[in-house]
PDB file of C-alpha atoms in Angstrom:
ATOM      1  CA  MET A   1     -22.436  24.243  26.850  1.00 86.00           C
ATOM      2  CA  LYS A   2     -22.816  20.571  27.941  1.00 91.00           C
ATOM      3  CA  LYS A   3     -23.375  19.379  24.358  1.00 93.00           C
ATOM      4  CA  PHE A   4     -20.336  21.273  23.373  1.00 94.00           C
ATOM      5  CA  LEU A   5     -18.085  19.702  25.975  1.00 94.00           C
ATOM      6  CA  ILE A   6     -19.357  16.251  25.013  1.00 95.00           C
ATOM      7  CA  PHE A   7     -18.622  16.899  21.391  1.00 95.00           C
ATOM      8  CA  ILE A   8     -15.030  18.167  22.369  1.00 95.00           C
ATOM      9  CA  GLY A   9     -14.639  14.910  24.453  1.00 94.00           C
ATOM     10  CA  ILE A  10     -15.678  12.740  21.485  1.00 96.00           C
ATOM     11  CA  ILE A  11     -13.207  14.528  19.197  1.00 95.00           C
ATOM     12  CA  ALA A  12     -10.407  14.100  21.703  1.00 94.00           C
ATOM     13  CA  VAL A  13     -11.172  10.360  22.024  1.00 95.00           C
ATOM     14  CA  VAL A  14     -11.169   9.832  18.315  1.00 94.00           C
ATOM     15  CA  ALA A  15      -7.933  11.895  17.989  1.00 93.00           C
ATOM     16  CA  ILE A  16      -6.281   9.763  20.686  1.00 94.00           C
ATOM     17  CA  ALA A  17      -7.453   6.618  18.980  1.00 93.00           C
ATOM     18  CA  LEU A  18      -6.168   7.698  15.728  1.00 92.00           C
ATOM     19  CA  MET A  19      -2.737   8.524  17.187  1.00 92.00           C
ATOM     20  CA  ALA A  20      -2.520   5.255  19.078  1.00 93.00           C
ATOM     21  CA  THR A  21      -3.501   3.093  16.138  1.00 93.00           C
ATOM     22  CA  THR A  22      -1.446   4.196  13.102  1.00 93.00           C
ATOM     23  CA  PRO A  23      -0.003   1.085  11.372  1.00 95.00           C
ATOM     24  CA  ASP A  24       3.688   0.665  11.076  1.00 93.00           C
ATOM     25  CA  LYS A  25       5.880   0.089   7.955  1.00 93.00           C
ATOM     26  CA  GLN A  26       5.450  -3.773   8.101  1.00 95.00           C
ATOM     27  CA  GLN A  27       1.707  -3.574   7.946  1.00 95.00           C
ATOM     28  CA  HIS A  28       1.938  -1.268   4.961  1.00 95.00           C
ATOM     29  CA  GLN A  29       4.430  -3.720   3.334  1.00 95.00           C
ATOM     30  CA  GLU A  30       2.218  -6.781   3.913  1.00 95.00           C
ATOM     31  CA  ALA A  31      -0.947  -4.964   2.540  1.00 95.00           C
ATOM     32  CA  ILE A  32       0.804  -3.792  -0.549  1.00 94.00           C
ATOM     33  CA  LYS A  33       2.592  -7.077  -1.152  1.00 94.00           C
ATOM     34  CA  SER A  34      -0.686  -9.035  -1.026  1.00 94.00           C
ATOM     35  CA  VAL A  35      -2.242  -6.770  -3.659  1.00 93.00           C
ATOM     36  CA  PHE A  36       0.709  -6.979  -6.002  1.00 90.00           C
ATOM     37  CA  VAL A  37       0.949 -10.830  -5.550  1.00 91.00           C
ATOM     38  CA  SER A  38      -2.729 -11.002  -6.471  1.00 91.00           C
ATOM     39  CA  ALA A  39      -2.045  -8.846  -9.547  1.00 90.00           C
ATOM     40  CA  VAL A  40       0.930 -10.941 -10.616  1.00 88.00           C
ATOM     41  CA  ASN A  41      -0.958 -14.110 -10.250  1.00 88.00           C
ATOM     42  CA  ALA A  42      -3.885 -12.663 -12.353  1.00 87.00           C
ATOM     43  CA  GLU A  43      -1.356 -11.630 -15.018  1.00 83.00           C
ATOM     44  CA  LEU A  44       0.136 -15.127 -15.013  1.00 85.00           C
ATOM     45  CA  ARG A  45      -3.414 -16.766 -15.320  1.00 86.00           C
ATOM     46  CA  GLU A  46      -4.362 -14.353 -18.070  1.00 85.00           C
ATOM     47  CA  ASN A  47      -1.230 -15.269 -20.046  1.00 82.00           C
ATOM     48  CA  HIS A  48      -1.838 -19.029 -19.389  1.00 84.00           C
ATOM     49  CA  ILE A  49       1.345 -19.482 -17.325  1.00 83.00           C
ATOM     50  CA  ASP A  50       0.593 -21.983 -14.641  1.00 81.00           C
ATOM     51  CA  GLY A  51       2.034 -25.180 -13.184  1.00 84.00           C
ATOM     52  CA  ALA A  52       5.645 -25.326 -12.186  1.00 86.00           C
ATOM     53  CA  VAL A  53       6.517 -22.251 -14.270  1.00 86.00           C
ATOM     54  CA  GLY A  54       3.684 -20.253 -12.708  1.00 84.00           C
ATOM     55  CA  SER A  55       4.873 -21.271  -9.182  1.00 87.00           C
ATOM     56  CA  ILE A  56       8.514 -20.336 -10.026  1.00 90.00           C
ATOM     57  CA  ALA A  57       7.315 -16.974 -11.423  1.00 86.00           C
ATOM     58  CA  THR A  58       5.174 -16.258  -8.327  1.00 88.00           C
ATOM     59  CA  ALA A  59       8.056 -16.990  -6.066  1.00 91.00           C
ATOM     60  CA  ALA A  60      10.322 -14.745  -8.037  1.00 90.00           C
ATOM     61  CA  ALA A  61       7.658 -12.042  -8.042  1.00 87.00           C
ATOM     62  CA  ILE A  62       7.319 -12.308  -4.144  1.00 90.00           C
ATOM     63  CA  THR A  63      11.070 -12.013  -3.740  1.00 93.00           C
ATOM     64  CA  GLY A  64      11.313  -9.051  -6.079  1.00 88.00           C
ATOM     65  CA  ILE A  65       8.247  -7.318  -4.430  1.00 89.00           C
ATOM     66  CA  ASP A  66       9.796  -7.729  -1.028  1.00 92.00           C
ATOM     67  CA  ALA A  67      13.142  -6.350  -2.147  1.00 90.00           C
ATOM     68  CA  PHE A  68      11.531  -3.405  -3.909  1.00 87.00           C
ATOM     69  CA  LEU A  69       9.339  -2.539  -0.973  1.00 90.00           C
ATOM     70  CA  ASN A  70      12.249  -2.873   1.509  1.00 91.00           C
ATOM     71  CA  HIS A  71      14.211  -0.398  -0.551  1.00 89.00           C
ATOM     72  CA  SER A  72      11.649   2.013  -2.065  1.00 89.00           C
ATOM     73  CA  LEU A  73       8.732   2.274   0.459  1.00 93.00           C
ATOM     74  CA  ILE A  74       8.658   5.341   2.438  1.00 93.00           C
ATOM     75  CA  ILE A  75       6.157   5.787   5.272  1.00 95.00           C
ATOM     76  CA  ARG A  76       5.363   9.417   5.940  1.00 95.00           C
ATOM     77  CA  ASP A  77       3.975   9.671   9.440  1.00 94.00           C
ATOM     78  CA  HIS A  78       1.476  12.313  10.213  1.00 93.00           C
ATOM     79  CA  ARG A  79      -0.102  12.867  13.679  1.00 91.00           C
ATOM     80  CA  PHE A  80      -3.289  10.903  13.082  1.00 93.00           C
ATOM     81  CA  PHE A  81      -2.497   8.739  10.011  1.00 95.00           C
ATOM     82  CA  ASN A  82       0.420   7.636   7.744  1.00 95.00           C
ATOM     83  CA  ILE A  83       0.972   7.495   4.035  1.00 96.00           C
ATOM     84  CA  GLY A  84       2.943   4.998   2.132  1.00 95.00           C
ATOM     85  CA  VAL A  85       4.799   6.162  -0.907  1.00 94.00           C
ATOM     86  CA  ILE A  86       7.233   4.397  -3.216  1.00 88.00           C
ATOM     87  CA  ASP A  87      10.281   6.006  -4.795  1.00 81.00           C
ATOM     88  CA  TYR A  88      10.754   4.696  -8.234  1.00 73.00           C
ATOM     89  CA  GLU A  89      13.471   6.366 -10.317  1.00 74.00           C
ATOM     90  CA  GLY A  90      12.948   9.611  -8.429  1.00 80.00           C
ATOM     91  CA  GLU A  91       9.209   9.567  -8.898  1.00 82.00           C
ATOM     92  CA  PHE A  92       7.196   9.438  -5.784  1.00 87.00           C
ATOM     93  CA  GLN A  93       3.774   7.724  -5.929  1.00 86.00           C
ATOM     94  CA  MET A  94       1.285   7.466  -3.000  1.00 90.00           C
ATOM     95  CA  ILE A  95       0.373   3.779  -2.688  1.00 92.00           C
ATOM     96  CA  SER A  96      -1.242   3.398   0.804  1.00 95.00           C
ATOM     97  CA  VAL A  97      -2.874   5.175   3.730  1.00 96.00           C
ATOM     98  CA  GLY A  98      -2.923   3.825   7.133  1.00 95.00           C
ATOM     99  CA  ALA A  99      -5.182   4.673  10.092  1.00 94.00           C
ATOM    100  CA  PHE A 100      -7.037   2.850  12.825  1.00 93.00           C
ATOM    101  CA  ASN A 101      -4.582   0.020  12.583  1.00 93.00           C
ATOM    102  CA  HIS A 102      -5.717  -0.703   8.938  1.00 94.00           C
ATOM    103  CA  VAL A 103      -4.011  -0.031   5.668  1.00 96.00           C
ATOM    104  CA  TRP A 104      -5.914   1.046   2.586  1.00 95.00           C
ATOM    105  CA  THR A 105      -4.022   0.558  -0.629  1.00 94.00           C
ATOM    106  CA  LEU A 106      -4.509   0.474  -4.294  1.00 88.00           C
ATOM    107  CA  ASN A 107      -6.784  -2.179  -5.858  1.00 88.00           C
ATOM    108  CA  GLU A 108      -5.615  -5.183  -7.997  1.00 85.00           C
ATOM    109  CA  ASP A 109      -6.598  -3.481 -11.292  1.00 86.00           C
ATOM    110  CA  GLN A 110      -4.298  -0.447 -10.402  1.00 85.00           C
ATOM    111  CA  ALA A 111      -1.476  -2.695  -9.467  1.00 84.00           C
ATOM    112  CA  ARG A 112      -1.809  -4.638 -12.754  1.00 83.00           C
ATOM    113  CA  GLN A 113      -1.478  -1.410 -14.664  1.00 83.00           C
ATOM    114  CA  ILE A 114       1.672  -0.451 -12.662  1.00 78.00           C
ATOM    115  CA  ILE A 115       3.176  -3.831 -13.367  1.00 75.00           C
ATOM    116  CA  LYS A 116       2.354  -3.607 -17.077  1.00 76.00           C
ATOM    117  CA  GLN A 117       3.748  -0.048 -17.283  1.00 76.00           C
ATOM    118  CA  LYS A 118       6.956  -1.110 -15.437  1.00 71.00           C
ATOM    119  CA  MET A 119       7.400  -4.253 -17.681  1.00 68.00           C
ATOM    120  CA  LYS A 120       7.148  -2.186 -20.805  1.00 71.00           C
ATOM    121  CA  THR A 121       9.904   0.161 -19.609  1.00 69.00           C
ATOM    122  CA  LEU A 122      12.013  -2.816 -18.671  1.00 62.00           C
ATOM    123  CA  ALA A 123      11.489  -4.398 -22.194  1.00 58.00           C
ATOM    124  CA  LEU A 124      12.702  -1.244 -23.955  1.00 55.00           C
TER     125      LEU A 124
END
């Protein structure tokens, strides 16, 4: 019985810690933005766009990413964690998960694929 009570106590402490440390929308935005900025910079390097043009493109990308996330990022709060989804043309896509005051998000390769896909739809 004593082991069971210790187990229940540990579970309760972890649950309380999870509830107290779910990240907010700003933390999700910063994590997602850093991944997308890295992906944009990698695309620019791959296409040999650097110097002043690369700096202007990066600044424009950061502004666009901020505006897009402010408008389209939705944080769905659950009791012990939260999920960040983006709404793009009526399509919802999970993009981040937050727990223990940390945000896990897609990696740079996935972000590059999303950027390439969205650029193709804009070019058409």
